[in-house]
XYZ file of N, CA and C in Angstrom:
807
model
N -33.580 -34.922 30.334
C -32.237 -34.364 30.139
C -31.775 -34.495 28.679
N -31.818 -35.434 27.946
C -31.696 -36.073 26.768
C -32.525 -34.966 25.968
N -33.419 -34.447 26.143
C -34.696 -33.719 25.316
C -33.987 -32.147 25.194
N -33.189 -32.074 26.529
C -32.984 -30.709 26.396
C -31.259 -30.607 25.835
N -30.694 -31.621 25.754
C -29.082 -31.550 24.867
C -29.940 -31.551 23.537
N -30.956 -32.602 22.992
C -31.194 -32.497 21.640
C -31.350 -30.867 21.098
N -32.327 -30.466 22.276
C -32.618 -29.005 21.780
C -31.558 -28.142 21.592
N -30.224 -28.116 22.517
C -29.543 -27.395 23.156
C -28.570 -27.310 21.300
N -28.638 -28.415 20.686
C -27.580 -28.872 19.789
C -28.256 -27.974 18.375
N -29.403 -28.556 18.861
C -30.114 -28.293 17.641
C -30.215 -26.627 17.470
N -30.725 -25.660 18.559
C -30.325 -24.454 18.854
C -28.954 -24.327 17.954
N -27.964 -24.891 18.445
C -26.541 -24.141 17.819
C -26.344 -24.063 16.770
N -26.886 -25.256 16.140
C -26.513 -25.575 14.575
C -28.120 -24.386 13.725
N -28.977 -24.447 14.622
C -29.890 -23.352 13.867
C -29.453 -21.937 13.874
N -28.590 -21.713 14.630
C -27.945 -20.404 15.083
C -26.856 -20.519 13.479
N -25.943 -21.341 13.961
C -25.275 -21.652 13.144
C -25.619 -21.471 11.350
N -26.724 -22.399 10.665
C -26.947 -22.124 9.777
C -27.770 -20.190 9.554
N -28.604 -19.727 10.301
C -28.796 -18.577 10.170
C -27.715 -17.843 9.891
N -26.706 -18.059 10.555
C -25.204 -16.933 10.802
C -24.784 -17.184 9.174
N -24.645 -18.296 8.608
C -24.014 -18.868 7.402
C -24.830 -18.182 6.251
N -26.134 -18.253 6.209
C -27.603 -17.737 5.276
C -26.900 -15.996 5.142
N -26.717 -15.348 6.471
C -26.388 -14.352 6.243
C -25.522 -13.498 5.689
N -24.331 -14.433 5.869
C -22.799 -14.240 5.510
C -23.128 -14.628 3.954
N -23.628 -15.640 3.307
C -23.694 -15.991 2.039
C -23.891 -14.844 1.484
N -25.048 -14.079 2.049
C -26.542 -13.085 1.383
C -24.805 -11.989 1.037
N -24.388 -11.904 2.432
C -23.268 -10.188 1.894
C -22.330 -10.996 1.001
N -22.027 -11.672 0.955
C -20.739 -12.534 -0.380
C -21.234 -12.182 -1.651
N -22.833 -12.450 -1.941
C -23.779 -12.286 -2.946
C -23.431 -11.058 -3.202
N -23.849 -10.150 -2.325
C -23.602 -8.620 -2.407
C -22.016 -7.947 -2.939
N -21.161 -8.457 -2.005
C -19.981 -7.537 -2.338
C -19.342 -8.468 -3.802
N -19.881 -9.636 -3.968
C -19.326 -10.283 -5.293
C -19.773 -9.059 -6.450
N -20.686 -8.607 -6.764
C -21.483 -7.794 -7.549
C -20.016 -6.784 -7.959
N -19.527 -6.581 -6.800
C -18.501 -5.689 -6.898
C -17.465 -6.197 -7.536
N -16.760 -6.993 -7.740
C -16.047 -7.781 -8.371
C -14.587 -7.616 -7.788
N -13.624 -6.970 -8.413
C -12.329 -6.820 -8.373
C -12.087 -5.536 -7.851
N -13.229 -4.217 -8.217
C -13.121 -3.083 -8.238
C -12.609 -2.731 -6.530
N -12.814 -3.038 -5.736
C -12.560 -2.814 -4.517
C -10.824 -3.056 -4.506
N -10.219 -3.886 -4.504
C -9.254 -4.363 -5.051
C -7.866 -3.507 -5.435
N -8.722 -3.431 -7.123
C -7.893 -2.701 -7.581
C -8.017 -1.032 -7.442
N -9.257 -0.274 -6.925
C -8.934 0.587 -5.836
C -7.723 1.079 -4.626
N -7.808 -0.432 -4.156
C -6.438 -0.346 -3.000
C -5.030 -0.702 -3.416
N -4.887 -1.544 -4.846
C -4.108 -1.121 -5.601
C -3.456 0.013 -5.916
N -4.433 0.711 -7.007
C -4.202 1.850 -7.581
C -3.988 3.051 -5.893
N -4.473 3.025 -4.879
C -4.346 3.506 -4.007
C -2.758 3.466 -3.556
N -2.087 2.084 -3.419
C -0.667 2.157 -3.021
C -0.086 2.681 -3.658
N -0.257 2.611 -5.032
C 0.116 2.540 -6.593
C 0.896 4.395 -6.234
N 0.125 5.036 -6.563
C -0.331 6.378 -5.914
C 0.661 7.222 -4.967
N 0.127 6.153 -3.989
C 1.472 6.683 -2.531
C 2.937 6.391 -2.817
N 2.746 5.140 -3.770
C 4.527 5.201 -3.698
C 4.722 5.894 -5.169
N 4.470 6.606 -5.902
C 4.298 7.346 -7.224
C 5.061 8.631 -6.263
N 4.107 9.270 -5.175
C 4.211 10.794 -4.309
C 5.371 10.094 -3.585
N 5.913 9.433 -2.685
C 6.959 8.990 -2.369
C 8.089 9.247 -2.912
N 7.972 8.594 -4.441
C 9.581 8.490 -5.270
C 8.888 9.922 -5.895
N 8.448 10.902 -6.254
C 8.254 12.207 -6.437
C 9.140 13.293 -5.630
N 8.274 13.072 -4.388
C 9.038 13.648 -2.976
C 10.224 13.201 -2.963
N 10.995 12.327 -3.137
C 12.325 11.802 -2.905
C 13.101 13.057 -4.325
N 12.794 12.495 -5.628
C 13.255 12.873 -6.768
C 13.076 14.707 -6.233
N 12.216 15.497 -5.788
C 12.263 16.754 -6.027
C 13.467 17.254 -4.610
N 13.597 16.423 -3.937
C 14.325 16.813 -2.872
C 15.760 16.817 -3.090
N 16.044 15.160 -4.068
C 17.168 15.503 -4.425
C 17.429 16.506 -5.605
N 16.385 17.125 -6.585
C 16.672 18.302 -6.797
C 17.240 19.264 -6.063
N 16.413 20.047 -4.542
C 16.967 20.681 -3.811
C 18.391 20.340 -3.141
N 18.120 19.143 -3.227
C 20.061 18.759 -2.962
C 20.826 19.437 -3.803
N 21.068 19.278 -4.951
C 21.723 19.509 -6.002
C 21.668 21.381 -5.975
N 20.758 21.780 -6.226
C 20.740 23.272 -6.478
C 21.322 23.901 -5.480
N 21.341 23.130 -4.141
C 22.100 23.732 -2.708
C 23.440 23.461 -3.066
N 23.965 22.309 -3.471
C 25.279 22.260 -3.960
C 25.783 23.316 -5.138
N 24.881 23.214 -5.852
C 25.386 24.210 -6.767
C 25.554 26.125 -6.174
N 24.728 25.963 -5.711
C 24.369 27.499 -4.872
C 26.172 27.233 -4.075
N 26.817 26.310 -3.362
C 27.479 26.313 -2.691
C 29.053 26.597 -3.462
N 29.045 25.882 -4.610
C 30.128 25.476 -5.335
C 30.450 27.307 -5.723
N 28.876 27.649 -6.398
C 29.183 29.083 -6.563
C 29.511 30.446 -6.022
N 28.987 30.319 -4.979
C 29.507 30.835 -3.587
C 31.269 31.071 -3.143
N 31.594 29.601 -3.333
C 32.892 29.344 -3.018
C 33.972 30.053 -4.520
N 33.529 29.217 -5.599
C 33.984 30.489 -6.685
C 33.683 32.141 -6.971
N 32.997 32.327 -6.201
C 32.652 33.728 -6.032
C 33.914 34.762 -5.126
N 33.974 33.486 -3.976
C 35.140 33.902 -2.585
C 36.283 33.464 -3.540
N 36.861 32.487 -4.268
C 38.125 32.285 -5.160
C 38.301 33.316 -5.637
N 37.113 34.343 -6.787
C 37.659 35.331 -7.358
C 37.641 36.766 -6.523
N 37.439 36.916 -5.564
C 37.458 37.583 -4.214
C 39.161 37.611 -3.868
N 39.271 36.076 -3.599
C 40.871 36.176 -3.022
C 41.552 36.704 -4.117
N 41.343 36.040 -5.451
C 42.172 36.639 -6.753
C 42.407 38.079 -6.533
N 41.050 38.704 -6.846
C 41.752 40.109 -6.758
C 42.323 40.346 -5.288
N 42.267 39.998 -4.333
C 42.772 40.902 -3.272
C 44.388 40.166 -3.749
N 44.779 39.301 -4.016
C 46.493 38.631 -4.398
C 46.974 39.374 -4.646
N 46.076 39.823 -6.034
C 46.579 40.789 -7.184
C 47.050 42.160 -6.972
N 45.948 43.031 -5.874
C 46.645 43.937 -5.402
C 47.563 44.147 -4.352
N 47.896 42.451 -3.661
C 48.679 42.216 -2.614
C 50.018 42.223 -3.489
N 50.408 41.670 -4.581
C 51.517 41.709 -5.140
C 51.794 42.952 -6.057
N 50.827 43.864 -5.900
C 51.433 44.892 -6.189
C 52.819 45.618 -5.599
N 52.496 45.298 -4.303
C 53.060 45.744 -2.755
C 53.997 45.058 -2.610
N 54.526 43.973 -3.182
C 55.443 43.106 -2.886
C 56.825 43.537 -2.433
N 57.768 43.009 -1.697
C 58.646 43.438 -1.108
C 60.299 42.925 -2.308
N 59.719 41.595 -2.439
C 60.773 40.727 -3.078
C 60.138 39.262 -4.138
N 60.949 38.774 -4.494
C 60.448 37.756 -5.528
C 59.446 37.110 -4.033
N 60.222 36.551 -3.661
C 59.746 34.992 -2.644
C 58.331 35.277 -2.790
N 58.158 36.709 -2.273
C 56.728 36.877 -1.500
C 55.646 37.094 -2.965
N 56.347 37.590 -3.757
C 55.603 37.697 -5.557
C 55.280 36.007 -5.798
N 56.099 35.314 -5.659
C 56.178 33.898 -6.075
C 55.060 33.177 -5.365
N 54.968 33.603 -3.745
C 54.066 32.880 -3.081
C 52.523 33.291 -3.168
N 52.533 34.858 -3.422
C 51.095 34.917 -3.524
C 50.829 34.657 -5.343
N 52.178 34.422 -6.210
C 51.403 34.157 -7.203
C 50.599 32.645 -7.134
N 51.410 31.937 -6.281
C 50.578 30.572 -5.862
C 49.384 30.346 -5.730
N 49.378 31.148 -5.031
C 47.875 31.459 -3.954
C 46.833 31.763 -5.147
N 47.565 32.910 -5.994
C 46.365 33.306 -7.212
C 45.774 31.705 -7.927
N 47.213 31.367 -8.133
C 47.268 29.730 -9.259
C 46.412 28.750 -8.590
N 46.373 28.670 -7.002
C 45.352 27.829 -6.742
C 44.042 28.030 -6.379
N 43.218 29.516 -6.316
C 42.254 29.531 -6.176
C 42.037 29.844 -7.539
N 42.202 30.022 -8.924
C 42.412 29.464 -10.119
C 41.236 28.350 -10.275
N 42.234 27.358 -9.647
C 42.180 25.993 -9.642
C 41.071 25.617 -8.940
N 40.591 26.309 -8.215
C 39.578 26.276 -7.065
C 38.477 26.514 -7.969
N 38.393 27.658 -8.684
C 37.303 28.298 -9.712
C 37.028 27.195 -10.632
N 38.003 26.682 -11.335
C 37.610 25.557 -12.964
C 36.575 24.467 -11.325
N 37.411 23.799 -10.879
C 37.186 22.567 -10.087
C 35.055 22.995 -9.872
N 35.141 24.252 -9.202
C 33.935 24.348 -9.294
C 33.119 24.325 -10.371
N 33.352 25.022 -11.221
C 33.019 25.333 -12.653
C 32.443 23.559 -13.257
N 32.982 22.763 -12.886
C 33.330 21.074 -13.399
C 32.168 20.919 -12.452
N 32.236 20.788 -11.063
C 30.906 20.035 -10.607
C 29.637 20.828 -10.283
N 29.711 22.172 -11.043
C 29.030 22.919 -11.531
C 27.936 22.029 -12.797
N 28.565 21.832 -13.201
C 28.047 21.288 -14.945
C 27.586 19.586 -14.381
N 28.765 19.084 -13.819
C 28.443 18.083 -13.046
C 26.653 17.816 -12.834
N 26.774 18.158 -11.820
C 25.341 18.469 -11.166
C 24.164 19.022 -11.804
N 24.706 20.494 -12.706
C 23.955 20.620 -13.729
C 22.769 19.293 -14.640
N 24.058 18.723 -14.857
C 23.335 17.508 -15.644
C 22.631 16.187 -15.426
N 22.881 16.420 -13.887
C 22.245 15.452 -12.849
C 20.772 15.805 -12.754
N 20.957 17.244 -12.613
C 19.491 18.561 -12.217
C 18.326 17.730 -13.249
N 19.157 17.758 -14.702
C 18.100 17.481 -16.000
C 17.769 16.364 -15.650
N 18.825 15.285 -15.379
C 18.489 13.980 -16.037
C 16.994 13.714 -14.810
N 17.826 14.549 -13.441
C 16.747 14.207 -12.413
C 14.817 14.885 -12.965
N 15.698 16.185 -13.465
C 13.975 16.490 -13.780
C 13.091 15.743 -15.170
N 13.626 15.659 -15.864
C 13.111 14.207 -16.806
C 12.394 12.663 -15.804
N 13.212 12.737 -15.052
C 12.643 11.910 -14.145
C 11.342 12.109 -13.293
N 10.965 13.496 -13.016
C 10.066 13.640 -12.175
C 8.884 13.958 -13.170
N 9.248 14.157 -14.644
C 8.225 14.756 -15.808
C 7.374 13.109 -15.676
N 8.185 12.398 -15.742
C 7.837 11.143 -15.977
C 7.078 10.473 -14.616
N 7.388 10.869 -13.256
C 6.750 10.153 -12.813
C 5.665 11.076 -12.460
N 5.440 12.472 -12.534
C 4.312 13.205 -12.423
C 2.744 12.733 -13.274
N 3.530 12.476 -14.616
C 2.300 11.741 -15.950
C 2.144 11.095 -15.258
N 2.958 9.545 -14.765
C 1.967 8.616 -14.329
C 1.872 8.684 -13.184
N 1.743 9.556 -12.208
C 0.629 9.991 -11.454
C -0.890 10.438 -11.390
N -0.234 11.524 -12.753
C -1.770 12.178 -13.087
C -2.317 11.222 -13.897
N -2.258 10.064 -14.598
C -2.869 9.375 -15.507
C -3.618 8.180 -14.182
N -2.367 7.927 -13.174
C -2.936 6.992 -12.104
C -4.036 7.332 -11.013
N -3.875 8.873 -10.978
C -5.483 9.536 -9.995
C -6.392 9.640 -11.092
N -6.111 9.594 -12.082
C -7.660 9.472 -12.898
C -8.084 8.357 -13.460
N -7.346 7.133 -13.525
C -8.017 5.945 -13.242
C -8.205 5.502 -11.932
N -7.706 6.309 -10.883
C -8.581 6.134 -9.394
C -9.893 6.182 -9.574
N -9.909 7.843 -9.501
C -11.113 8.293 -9.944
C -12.283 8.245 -10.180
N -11.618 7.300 -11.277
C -12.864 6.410 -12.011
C -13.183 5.131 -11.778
N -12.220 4.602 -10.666
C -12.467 3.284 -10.015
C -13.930 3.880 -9.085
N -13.259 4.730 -8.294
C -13.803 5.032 -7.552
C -15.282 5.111 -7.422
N -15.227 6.315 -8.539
C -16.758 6.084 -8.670
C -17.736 4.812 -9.202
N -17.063 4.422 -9.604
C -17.854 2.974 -10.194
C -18.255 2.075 -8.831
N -17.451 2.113 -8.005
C -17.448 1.307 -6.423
C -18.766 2.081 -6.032
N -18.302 3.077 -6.068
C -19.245 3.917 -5.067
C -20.535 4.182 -5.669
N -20.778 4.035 -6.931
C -21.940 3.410 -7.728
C -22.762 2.333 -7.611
N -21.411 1.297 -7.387
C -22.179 -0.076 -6.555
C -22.459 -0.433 -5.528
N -22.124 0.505 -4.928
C -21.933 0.441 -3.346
C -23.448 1.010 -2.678
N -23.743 2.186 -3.835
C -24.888 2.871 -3.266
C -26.160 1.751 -3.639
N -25.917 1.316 -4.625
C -27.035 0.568 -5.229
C -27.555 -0.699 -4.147
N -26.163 -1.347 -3.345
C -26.443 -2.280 -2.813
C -26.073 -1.968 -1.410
N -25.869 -0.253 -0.541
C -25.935 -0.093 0.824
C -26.839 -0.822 1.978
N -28.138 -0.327 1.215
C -29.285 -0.550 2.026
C -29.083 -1.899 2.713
N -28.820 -3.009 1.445
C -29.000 -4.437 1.685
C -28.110 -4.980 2.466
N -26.620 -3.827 2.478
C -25.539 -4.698 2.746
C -25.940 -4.705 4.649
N -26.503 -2.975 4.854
C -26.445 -2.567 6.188
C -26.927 -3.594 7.056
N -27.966 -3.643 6.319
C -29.419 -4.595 6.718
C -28.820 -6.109 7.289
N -28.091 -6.903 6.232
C -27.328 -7.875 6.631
C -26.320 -7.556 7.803
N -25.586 -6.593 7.700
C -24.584 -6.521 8.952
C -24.646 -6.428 10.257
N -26.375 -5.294 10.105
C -26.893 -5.482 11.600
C -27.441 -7.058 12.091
N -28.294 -7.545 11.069
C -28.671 -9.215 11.016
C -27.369 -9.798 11.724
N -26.011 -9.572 10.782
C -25.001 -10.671 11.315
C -24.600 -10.402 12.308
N -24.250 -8.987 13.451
C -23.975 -8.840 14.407
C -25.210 -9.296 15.759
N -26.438 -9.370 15.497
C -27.355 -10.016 15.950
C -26.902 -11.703 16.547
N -26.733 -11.917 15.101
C -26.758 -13.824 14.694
C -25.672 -14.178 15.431
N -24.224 -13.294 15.481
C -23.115 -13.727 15.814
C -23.129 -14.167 17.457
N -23.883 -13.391 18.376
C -24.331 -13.124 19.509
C -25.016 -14.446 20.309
N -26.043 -15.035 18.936
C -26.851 -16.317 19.910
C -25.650 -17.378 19.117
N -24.341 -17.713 18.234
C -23.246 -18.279 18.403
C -22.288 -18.968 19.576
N -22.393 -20.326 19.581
C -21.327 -20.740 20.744
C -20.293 -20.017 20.398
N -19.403 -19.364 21.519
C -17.870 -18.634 20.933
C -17.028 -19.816 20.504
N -17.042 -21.040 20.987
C -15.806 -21.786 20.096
C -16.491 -22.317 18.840
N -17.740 -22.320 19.073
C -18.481 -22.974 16.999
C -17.919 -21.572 16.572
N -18.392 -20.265 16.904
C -17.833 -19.151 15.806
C -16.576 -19.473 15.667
N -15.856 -19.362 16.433
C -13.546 -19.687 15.918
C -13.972 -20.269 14.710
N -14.336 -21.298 14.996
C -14.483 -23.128 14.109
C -14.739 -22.292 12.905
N -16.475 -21.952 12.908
C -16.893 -21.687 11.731
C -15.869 -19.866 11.201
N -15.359 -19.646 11.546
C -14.473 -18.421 11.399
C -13.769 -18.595 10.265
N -12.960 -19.628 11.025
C -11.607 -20.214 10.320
C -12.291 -21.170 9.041
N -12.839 -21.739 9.475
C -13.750 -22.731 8.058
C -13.883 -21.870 6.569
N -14.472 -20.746 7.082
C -14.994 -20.172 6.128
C -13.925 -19.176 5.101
N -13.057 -18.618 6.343
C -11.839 -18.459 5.437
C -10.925 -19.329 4.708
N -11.139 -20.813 4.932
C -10.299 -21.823 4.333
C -11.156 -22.015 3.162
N -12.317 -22.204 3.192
C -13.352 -22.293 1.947
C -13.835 -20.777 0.792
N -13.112 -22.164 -0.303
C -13.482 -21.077 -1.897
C -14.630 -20.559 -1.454
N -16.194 -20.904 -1.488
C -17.032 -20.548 -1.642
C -17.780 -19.406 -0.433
N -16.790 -19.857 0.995
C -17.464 -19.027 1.611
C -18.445 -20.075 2.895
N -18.398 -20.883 2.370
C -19.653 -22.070 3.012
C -18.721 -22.984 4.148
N -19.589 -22.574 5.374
C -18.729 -23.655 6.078
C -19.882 -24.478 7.002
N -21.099 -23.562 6.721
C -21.857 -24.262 7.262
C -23.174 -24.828 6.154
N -23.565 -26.596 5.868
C -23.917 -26.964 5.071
C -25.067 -27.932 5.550
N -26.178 -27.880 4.245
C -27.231 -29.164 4.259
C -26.743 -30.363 3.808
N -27.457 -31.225 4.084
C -27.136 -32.788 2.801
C -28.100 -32.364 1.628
N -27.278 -32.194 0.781
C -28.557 -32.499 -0.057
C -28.379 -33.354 -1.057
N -29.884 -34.187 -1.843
C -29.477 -35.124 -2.481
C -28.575 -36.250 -1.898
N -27.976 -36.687 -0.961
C -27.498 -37.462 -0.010
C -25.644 -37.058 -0.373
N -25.533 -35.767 -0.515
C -24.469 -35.103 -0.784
C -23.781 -33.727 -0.254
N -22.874 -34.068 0.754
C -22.529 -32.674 1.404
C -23.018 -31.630 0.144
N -23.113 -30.434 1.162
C -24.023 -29.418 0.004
C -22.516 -27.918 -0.119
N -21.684 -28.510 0.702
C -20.511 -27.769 0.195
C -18.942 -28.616 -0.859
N -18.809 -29.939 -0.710
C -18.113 -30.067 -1.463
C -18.747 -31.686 -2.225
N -19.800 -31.823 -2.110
C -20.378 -32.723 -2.913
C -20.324 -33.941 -3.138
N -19.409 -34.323 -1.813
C -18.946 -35.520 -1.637
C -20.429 -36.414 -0.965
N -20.331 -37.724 -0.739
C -21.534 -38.911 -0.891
C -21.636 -38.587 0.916
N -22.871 -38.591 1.494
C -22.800 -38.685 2.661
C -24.240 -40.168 3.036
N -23.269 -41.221 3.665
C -24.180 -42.264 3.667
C -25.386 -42.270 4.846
N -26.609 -43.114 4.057
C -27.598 -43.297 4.518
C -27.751 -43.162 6.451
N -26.925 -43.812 7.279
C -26.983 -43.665 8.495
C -26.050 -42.610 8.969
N -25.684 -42.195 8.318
C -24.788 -40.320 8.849
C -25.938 -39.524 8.104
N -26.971 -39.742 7.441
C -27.736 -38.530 7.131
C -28.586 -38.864 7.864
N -28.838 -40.242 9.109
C -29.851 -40.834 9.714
C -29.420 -39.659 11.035
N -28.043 -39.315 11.153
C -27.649 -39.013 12.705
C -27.695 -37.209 12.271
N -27.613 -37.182 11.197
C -27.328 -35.566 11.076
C -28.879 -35.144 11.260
N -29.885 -35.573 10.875
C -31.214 -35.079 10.986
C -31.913 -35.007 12.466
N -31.538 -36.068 13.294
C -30.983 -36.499 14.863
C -30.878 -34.875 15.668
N -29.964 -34.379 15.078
C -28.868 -33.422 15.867
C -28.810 -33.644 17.290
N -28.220 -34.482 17.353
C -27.868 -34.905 18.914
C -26.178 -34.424 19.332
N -25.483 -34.477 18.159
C -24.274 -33.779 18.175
C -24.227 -33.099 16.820
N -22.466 -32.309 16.862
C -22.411 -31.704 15.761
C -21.508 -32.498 15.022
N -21.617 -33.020 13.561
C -21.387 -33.785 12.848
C -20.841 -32.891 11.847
N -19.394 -33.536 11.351
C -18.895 -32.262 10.055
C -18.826 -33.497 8.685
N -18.690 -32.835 7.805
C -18.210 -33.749 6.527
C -16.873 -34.044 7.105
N -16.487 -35.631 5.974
C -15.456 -36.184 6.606
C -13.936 -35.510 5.769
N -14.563 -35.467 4.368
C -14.062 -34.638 3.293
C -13.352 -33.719 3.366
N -14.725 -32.414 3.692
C -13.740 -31.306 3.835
C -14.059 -30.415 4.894
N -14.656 -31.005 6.095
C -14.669 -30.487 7.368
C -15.649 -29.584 7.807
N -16.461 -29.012 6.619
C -17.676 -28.415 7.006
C -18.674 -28.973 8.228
N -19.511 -28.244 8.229
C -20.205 -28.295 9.497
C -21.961 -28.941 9.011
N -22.492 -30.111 9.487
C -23.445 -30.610 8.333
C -24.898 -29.942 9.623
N -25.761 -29.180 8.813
C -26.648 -28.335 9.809
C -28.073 -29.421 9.954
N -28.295 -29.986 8.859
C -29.273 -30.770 8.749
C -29.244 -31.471 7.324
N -30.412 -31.822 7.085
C -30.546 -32.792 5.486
C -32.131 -31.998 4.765
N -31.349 -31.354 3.890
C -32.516 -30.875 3.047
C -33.869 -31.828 2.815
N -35.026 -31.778 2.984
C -35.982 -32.330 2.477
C -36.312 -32.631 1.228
N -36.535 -33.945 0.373
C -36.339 -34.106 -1.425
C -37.899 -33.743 -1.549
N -38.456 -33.089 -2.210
C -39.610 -31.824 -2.461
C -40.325 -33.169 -3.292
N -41.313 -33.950 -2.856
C -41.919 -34.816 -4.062
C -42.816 -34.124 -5.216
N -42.625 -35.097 -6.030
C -43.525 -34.573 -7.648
C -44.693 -34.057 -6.561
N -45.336 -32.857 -7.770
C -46.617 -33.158 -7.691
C -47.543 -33.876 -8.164
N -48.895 -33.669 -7.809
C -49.893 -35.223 -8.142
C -49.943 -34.894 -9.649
N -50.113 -33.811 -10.160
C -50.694 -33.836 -11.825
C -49.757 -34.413 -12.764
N -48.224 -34.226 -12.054
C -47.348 -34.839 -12.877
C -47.613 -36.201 -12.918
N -47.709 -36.841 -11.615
C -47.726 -38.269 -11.129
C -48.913 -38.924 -12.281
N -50.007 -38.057 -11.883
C -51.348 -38.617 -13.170
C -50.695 -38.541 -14.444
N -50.156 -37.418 -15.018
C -50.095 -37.687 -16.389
C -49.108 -38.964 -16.598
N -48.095 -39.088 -15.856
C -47.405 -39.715 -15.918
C -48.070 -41.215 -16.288
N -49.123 -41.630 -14.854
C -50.115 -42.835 -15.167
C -50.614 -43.025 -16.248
N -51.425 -41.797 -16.593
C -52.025 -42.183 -17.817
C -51.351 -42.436 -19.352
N -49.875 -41.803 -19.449
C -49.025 -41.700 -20.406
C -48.593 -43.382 -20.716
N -48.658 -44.002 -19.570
C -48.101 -45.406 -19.796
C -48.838 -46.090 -20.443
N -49.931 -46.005 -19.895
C -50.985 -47.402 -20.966
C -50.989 -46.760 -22.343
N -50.876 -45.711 -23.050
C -50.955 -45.612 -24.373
C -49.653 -46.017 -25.270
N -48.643 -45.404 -23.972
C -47.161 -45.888 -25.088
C -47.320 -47.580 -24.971
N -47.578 -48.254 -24.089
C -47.931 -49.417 -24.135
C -48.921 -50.431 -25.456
N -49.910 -49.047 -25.473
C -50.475 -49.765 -26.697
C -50.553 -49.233 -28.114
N -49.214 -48.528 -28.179
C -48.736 -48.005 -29.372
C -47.927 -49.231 -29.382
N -47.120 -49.339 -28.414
C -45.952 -50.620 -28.388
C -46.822 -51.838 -29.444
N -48.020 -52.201 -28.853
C -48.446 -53.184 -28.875
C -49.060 -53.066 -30.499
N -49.419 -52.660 -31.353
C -49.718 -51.716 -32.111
C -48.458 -52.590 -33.120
């Protein structure tokens, strides 16, 4: 029973480090890319709210020109009533009625300037607004052509390193599969908390191999074990095993031998 938890553990954490090997390999990959992805989706919002306050600014143009269309309209009907006054007081009977439609003339008059005023009004709203849209049109067109050229540069790097990325993704959807579902959460969340990406780690050198902290002699005795899963105490990574220290080879070891007795009898010398 004991033989088959060792295995059972050891399975997860081999699952485990495979899943991690893989995820590193695409980090490798989309790092290449740098920022450009980024500032793509940047320059992308950048963009939409540029056509946004565009669309807003040309509409309240059409605001304005409808007002104006309206104002003129209405001074059009003022000098309409004018003349019909005019030949109404031709006809007049007596002062009163001369007096009242001269009113009538005096205030659609008044009706005409008033328009005439938010005529010009608006007029000058029209400019200041279209200065406004000159301006945000440039940096539109200056902002789709440093898209553009984001763009293609991504998609430059993108082609260069498709093949590899695919290759890994089918790998990681594989790997994710022979994963305990609560080690993936674990290692999920790990890996988004970690700069590097690493949540699953060797000892190496007798040193977590993600944040480099000291891991002592009988915790690298139990991590090689895998009888359970053991994390750094540090910073919570997940410890998969203990790297093997690669010994010299023999030719070094000889020269090494033979190097001693001469500095020895230079010493002596």
């Amino acid at each position: 029973m004991a033989t088959v938890t060792e295995t059972t553990i050891a399975q997860k954490l081999e699952a485990l480090l495979k899943l991690q090997t893989i995820d590193t390999n695409l980090d490798s990959i989309r790092k290449v890319r740098g920022d450009l992805p980024e500032e793509v989706r940047d320059l992308e919002d950048e963009i939409m709210g540029l056509e946004t306050r565009l669309a807003k600014f040309q509409q309240d143009v059409a605001d304005f020109e409808e007002q104006i269309s309206n104002y003129r309209i209405a001074k059009k009907n003022s000098d309409n009533l004018i003349i019909k006054y005019k030949e109404q007081q031709m006809n007049v009977r007596n002062n009163r009625e001369f007096d009242a439609i001269s009113k009538e003339i005096e205030l659609q008059g008044i009706e005409m300037e008033i328009a005439d005023k938010r005529i010009k009004e608006i007029d000058f709203k029209v400019l200041n607004k279209n200065d406004e849209i000159a301006s945000v049109e440039s940096n539109l067109f200056e902002r789709k052509k440093d898209l553009e050229i984001k763009q293609n540069e991504l998609q430059v790097i993108i082609a260069e390193s498709e093949e590899d990325e695919q290759k890994s993704l089918k790998d990681r959807e594989k790997a994710v599969k022979t994963v305990d579902e609560r080690l993936f959460k674990s290692y999920t969340k790990l890996r988004d908390n970690a700069r590097n990406g690493l949540a699953v780690v060797l000892v190496k050198r007798g040193a977590c191999g993600g944040c480099f902290s000291s891991v002592p002699p009988q915790r690298q005795t139990d991590i090689k074990d895998k009888k359970k899963i053991l994390v750094c105490e540090h910073c919570g990574r997940v410890f998969a095993g203990v790297e093997d220290v690669i010994p010299a080879p023999e030719k070094e070891k000889k020269s090494r031998a033979k190097a001693a007795p001469k500095a020895e009898a230079v010493a002596a010398e």
